[in-house]
JSON list of C-alpha atoms in Angstrom, two decimals:
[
{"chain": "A", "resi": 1, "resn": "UNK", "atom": "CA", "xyz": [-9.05, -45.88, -126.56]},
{"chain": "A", "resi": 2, "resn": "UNK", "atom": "CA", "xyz": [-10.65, -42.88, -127.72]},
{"chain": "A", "resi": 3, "resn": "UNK", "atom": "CA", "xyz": [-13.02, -41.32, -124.63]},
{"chain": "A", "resi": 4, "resn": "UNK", "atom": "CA", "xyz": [-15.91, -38.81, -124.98]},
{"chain": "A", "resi": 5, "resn": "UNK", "atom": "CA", "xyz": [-17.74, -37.67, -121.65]},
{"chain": "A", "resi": 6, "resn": "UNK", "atom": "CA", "xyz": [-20.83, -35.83, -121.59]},
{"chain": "A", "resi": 7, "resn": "UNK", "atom": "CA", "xyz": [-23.85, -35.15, -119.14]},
{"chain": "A", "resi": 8, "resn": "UNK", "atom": "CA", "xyz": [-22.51, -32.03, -116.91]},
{"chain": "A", "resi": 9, "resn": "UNK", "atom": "CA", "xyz": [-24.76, -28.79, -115.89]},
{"chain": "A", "resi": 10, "resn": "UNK", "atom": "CA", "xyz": [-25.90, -26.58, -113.71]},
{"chain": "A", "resi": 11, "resn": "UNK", "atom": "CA", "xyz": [-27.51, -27.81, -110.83]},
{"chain": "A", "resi": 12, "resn": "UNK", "atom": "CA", "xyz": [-28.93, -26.65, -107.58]},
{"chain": "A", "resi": 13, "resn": "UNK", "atom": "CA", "xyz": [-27.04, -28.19, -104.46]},
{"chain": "A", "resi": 14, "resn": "UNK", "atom": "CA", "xyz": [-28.49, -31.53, -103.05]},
{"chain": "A", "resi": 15, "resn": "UNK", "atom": "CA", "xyz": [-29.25, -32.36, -106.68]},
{"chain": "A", "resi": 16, "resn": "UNK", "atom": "CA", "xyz": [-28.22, -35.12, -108.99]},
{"chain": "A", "resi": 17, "resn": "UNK", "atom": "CA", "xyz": [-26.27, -35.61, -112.40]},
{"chain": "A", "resi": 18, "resn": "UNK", "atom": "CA", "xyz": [-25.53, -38.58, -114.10]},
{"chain": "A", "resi": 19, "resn": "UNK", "atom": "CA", "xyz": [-22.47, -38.50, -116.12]},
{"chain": "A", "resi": 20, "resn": "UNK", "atom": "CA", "xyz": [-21.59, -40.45, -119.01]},
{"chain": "A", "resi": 21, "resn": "UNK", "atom": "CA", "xyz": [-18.37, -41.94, -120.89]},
{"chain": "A", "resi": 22, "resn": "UNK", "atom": "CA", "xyz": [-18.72, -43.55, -123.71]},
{"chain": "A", "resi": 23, "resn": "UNK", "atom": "CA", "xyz": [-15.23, -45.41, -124.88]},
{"chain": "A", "resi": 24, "resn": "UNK", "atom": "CA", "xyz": [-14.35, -46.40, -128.72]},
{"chain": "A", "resi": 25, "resn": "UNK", "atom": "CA", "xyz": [-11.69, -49.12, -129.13]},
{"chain": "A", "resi": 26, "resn": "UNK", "atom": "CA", "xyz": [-11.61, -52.40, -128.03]},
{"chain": "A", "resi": 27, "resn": "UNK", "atom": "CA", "xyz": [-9.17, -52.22, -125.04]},
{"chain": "A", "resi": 28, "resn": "UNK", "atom": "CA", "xyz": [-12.32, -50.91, -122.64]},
{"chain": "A", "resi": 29, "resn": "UNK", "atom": "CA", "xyz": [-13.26, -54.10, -121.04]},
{"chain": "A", "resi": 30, "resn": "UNK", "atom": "CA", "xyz": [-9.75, -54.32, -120.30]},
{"chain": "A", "resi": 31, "resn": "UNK", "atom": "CA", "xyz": [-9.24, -50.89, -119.11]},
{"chain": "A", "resi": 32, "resn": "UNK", "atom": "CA", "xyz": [-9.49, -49.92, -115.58]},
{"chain": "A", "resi": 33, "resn": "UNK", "atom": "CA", "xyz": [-12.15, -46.62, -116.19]},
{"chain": "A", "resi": 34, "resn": "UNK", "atom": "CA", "xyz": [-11.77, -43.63, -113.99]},
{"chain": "A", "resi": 35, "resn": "UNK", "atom": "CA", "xyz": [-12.82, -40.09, -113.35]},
{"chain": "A", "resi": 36, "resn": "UNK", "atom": "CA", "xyz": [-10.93, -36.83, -112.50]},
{"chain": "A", "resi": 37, "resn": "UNK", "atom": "CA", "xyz": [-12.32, -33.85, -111.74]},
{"chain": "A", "resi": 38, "resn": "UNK", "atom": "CA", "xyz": [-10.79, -29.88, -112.10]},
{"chain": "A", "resi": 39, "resn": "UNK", "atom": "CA", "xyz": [-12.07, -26.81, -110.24]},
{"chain": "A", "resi": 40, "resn": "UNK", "atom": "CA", "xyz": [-11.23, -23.85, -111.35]},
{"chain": "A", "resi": 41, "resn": "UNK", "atom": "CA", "xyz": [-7.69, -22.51, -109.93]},
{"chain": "A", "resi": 42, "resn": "UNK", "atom": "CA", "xyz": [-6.79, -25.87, -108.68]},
{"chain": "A", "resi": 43, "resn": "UNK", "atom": "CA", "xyz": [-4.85, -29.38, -109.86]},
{"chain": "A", "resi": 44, "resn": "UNK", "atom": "CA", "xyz": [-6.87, -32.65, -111.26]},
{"chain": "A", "resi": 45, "resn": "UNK", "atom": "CA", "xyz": [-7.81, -34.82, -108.80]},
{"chain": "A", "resi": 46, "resn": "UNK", "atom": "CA", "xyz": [-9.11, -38.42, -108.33]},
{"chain": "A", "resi": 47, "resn": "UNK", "atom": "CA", "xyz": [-13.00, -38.51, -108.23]},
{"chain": "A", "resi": 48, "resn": "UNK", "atom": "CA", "xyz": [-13.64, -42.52, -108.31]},
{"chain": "A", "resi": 49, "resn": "UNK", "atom": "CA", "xyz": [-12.42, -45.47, -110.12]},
{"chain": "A", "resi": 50, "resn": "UNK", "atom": "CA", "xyz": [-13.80, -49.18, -111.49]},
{"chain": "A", "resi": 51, "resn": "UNK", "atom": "CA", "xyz": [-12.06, -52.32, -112.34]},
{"chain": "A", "resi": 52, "resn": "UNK", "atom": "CA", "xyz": [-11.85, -53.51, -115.45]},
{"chain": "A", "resi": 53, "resn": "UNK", "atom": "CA", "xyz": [-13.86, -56.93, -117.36]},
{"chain": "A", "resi": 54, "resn": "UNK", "atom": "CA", "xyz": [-11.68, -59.78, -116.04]},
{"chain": "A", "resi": 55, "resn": "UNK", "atom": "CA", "xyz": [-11.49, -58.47, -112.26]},
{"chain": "A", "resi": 56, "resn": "UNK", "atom": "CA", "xyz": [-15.22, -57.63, -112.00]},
{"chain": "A", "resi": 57, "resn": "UNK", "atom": "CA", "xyz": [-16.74, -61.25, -112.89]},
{"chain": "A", "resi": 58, "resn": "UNK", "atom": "CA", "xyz": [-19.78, -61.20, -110.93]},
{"chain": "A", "resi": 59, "resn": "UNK", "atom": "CA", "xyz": [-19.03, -57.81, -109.47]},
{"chain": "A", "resi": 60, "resn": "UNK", "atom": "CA", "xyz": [-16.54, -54.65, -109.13]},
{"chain": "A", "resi": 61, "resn": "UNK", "atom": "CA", "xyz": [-14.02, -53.26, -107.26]},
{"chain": "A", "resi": 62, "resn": "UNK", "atom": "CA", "xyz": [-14.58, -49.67, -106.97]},
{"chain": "A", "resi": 63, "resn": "UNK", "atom": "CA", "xyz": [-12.42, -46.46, -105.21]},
{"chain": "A", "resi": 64, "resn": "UNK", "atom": "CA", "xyz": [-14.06, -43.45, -104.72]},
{"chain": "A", "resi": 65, "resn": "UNK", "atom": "CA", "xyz": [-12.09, -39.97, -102.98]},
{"chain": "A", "resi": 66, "resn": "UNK", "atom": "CA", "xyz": [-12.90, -39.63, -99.39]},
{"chain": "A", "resi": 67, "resn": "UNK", "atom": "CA", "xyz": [-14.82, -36.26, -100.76]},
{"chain": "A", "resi": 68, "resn": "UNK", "atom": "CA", "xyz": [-17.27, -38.13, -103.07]},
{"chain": "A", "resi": 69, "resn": "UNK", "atom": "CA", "xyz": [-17.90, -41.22, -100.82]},
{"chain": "A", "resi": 70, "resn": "UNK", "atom": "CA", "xyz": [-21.04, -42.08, -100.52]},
{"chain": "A", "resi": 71, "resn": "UNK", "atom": "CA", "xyz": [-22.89, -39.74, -102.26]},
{"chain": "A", "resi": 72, "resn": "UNK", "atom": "CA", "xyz": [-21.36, -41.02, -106.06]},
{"chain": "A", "resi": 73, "resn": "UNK", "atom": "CA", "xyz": [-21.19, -44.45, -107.94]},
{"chain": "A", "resi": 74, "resn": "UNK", "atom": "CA", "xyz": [-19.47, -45.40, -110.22]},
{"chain": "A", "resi": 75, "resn": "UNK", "atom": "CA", "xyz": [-20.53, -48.56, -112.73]},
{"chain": "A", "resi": 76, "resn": "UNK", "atom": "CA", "xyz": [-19.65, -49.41, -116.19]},
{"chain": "A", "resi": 77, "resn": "UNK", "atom": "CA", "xyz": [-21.46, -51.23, -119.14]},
{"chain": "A", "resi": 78, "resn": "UNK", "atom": "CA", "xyz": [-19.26, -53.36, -120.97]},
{"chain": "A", "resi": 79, "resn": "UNK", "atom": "CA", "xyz": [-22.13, -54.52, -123.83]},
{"chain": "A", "resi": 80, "resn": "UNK", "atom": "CA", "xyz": [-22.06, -50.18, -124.75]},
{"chain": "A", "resi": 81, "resn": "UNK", "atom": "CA", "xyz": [-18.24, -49.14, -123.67]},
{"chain": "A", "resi": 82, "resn": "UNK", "atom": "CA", "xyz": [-20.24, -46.98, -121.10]},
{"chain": "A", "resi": 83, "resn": "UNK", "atom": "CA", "xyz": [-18.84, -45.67, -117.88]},
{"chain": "A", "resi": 84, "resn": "UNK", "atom": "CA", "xyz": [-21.40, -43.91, -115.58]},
{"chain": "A", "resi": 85, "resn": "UNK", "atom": "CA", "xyz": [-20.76, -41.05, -112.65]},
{"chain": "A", "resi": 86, "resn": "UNK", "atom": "CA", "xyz": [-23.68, -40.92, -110.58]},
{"chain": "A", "resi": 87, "resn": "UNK", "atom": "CA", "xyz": [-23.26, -37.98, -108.57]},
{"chain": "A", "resi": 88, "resn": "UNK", "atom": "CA", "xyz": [-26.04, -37.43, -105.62]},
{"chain": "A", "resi": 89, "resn": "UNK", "atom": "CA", "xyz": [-26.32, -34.57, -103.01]},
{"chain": "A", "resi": 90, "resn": "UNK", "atom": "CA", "xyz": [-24.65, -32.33, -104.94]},
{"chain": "A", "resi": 91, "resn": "UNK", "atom": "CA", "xyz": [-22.05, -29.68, -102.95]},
{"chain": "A", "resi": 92, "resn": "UNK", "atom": "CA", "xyz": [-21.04, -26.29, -104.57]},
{"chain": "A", "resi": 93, "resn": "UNK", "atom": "CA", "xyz": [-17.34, -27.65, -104.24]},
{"chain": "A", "resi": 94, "resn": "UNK", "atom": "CA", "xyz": [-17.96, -30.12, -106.50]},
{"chain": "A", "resi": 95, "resn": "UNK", "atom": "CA", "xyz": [-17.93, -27.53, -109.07]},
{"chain": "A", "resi": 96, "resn": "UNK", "atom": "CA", "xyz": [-15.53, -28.58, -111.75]},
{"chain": "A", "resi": 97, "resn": "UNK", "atom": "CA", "xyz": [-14.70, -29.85, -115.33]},
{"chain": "A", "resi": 98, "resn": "UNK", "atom": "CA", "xyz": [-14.71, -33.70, -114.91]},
{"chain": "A", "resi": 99, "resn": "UNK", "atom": "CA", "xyz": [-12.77, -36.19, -117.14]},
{"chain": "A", "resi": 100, "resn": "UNK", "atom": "CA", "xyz": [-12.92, -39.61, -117.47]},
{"chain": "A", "resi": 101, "resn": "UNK", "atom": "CA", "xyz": [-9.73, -41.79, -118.05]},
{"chain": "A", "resi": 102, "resn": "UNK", "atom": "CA", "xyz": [-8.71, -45.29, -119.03]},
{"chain": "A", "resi": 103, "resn": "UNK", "atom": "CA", "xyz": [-5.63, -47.24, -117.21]},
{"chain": "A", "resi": 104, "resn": "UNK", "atom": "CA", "xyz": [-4.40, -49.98, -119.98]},
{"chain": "A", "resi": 105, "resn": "UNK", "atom": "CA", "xyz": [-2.00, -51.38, -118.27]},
{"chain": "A", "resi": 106, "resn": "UNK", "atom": "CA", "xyz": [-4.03, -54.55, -116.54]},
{"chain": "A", "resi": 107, "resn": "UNK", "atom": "CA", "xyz": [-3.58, -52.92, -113.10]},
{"chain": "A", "resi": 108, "resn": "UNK", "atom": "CA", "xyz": [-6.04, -55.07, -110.61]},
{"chain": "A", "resi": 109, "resn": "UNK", "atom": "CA", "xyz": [-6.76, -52.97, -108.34]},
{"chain": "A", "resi": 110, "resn": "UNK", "atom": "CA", "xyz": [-7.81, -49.08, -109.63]},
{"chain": "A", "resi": 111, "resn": "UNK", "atom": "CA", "xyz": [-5.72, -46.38, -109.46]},
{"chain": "A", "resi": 112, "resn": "UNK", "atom": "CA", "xyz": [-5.72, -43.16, -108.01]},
{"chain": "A", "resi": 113, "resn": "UNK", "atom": "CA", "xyz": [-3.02, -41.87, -109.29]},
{"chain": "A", "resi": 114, "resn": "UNK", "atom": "CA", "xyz": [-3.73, -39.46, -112.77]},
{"chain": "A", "resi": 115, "resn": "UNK", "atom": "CA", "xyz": [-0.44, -40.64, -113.86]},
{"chain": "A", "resi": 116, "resn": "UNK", "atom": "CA", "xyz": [-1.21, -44.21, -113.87]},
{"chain": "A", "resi": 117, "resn": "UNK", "atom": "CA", "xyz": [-4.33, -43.02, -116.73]},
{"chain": "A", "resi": 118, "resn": "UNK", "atom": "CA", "xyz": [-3.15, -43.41, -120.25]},
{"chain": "A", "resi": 119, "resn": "UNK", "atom": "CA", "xyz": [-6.15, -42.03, -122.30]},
{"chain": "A", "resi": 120, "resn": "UNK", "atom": "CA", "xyz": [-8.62, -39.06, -121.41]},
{"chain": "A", "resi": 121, "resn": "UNK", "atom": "CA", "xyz": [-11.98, -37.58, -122.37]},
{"chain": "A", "resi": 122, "resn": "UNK", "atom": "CA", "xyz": [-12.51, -33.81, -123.26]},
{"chain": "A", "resi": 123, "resn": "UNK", "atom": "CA", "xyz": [-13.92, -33.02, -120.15]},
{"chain": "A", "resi": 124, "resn": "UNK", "atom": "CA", "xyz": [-17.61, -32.15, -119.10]},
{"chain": "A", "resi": 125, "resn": "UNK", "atom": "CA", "xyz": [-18.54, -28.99, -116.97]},
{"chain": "A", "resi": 126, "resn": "UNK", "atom": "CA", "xyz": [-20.83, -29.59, -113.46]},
{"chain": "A", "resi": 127, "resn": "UNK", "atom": "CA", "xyz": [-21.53, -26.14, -111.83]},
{"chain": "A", "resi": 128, "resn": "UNK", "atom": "CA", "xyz": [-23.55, -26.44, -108.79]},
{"chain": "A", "resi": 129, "resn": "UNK", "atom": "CA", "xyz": [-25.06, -23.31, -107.34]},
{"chain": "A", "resi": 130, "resn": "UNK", "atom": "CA", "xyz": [-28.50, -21.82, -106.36]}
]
């Protein structure tokens, strides 16, 4: 699986991004899809997470950080080997590089553990600040 995210800026706080994954490969449907996120002087850490194709069916299971909750979703397109951050009400401390990831390993339930993420994205920058 060969990742590529894109869609990170600056933005003022309370704002919005939408960031974008787009996967190559054909293990995505069957990948559990995740994103990590790394501020500057500080370790990787989990951002939000979405089943993969056989678990969602008519829907998704989804884990999100207690720090993003509620103000980011997380969804995936199988038909484009998409996976979307929406990130709302933007905080300065979100500031970071964030990656996405892809969990092969037919895990049900999403991870939140970066070790359990096989593949990774280069990495797009968010900077929020007035």
């Amino acid at each position: 699986v060969q990742l590529q995210a894109f869609g990170g800026g600056l933005v003022q706080p309370g704002g919005s991004l939408r960031l974008a994954c787009e996967a190559s490969g054909r293990r995505f449907s069957m990948s559990v899809m995740g994103w990590f996120r790394q501020a500057p002087g500080k370790e990787r850490e989990f951002v939000a997470a979405i089943s993969r194709a056989e678990i969602s069916g008519g829907g998704s299971i989804t884990e999100y950080s207690d720090s993003v909750k509620g103000r980011f979703t997380i969804s995936r397109d199988f038909a484009k080997n998409t996976v979307h951050l929406q990130a709302s009400s933007l905080k300065p401390e979100d500031t970071a590089v964030y990656y996405c990831a892809a969990d092969v390993s037919l895990r049900v339930i999403p991870s939140t553990d970066i070790g359990d993420y096989d593949y990774w994205g280069q990495g797009t920058e968010v900077t929020v600040s007035s």
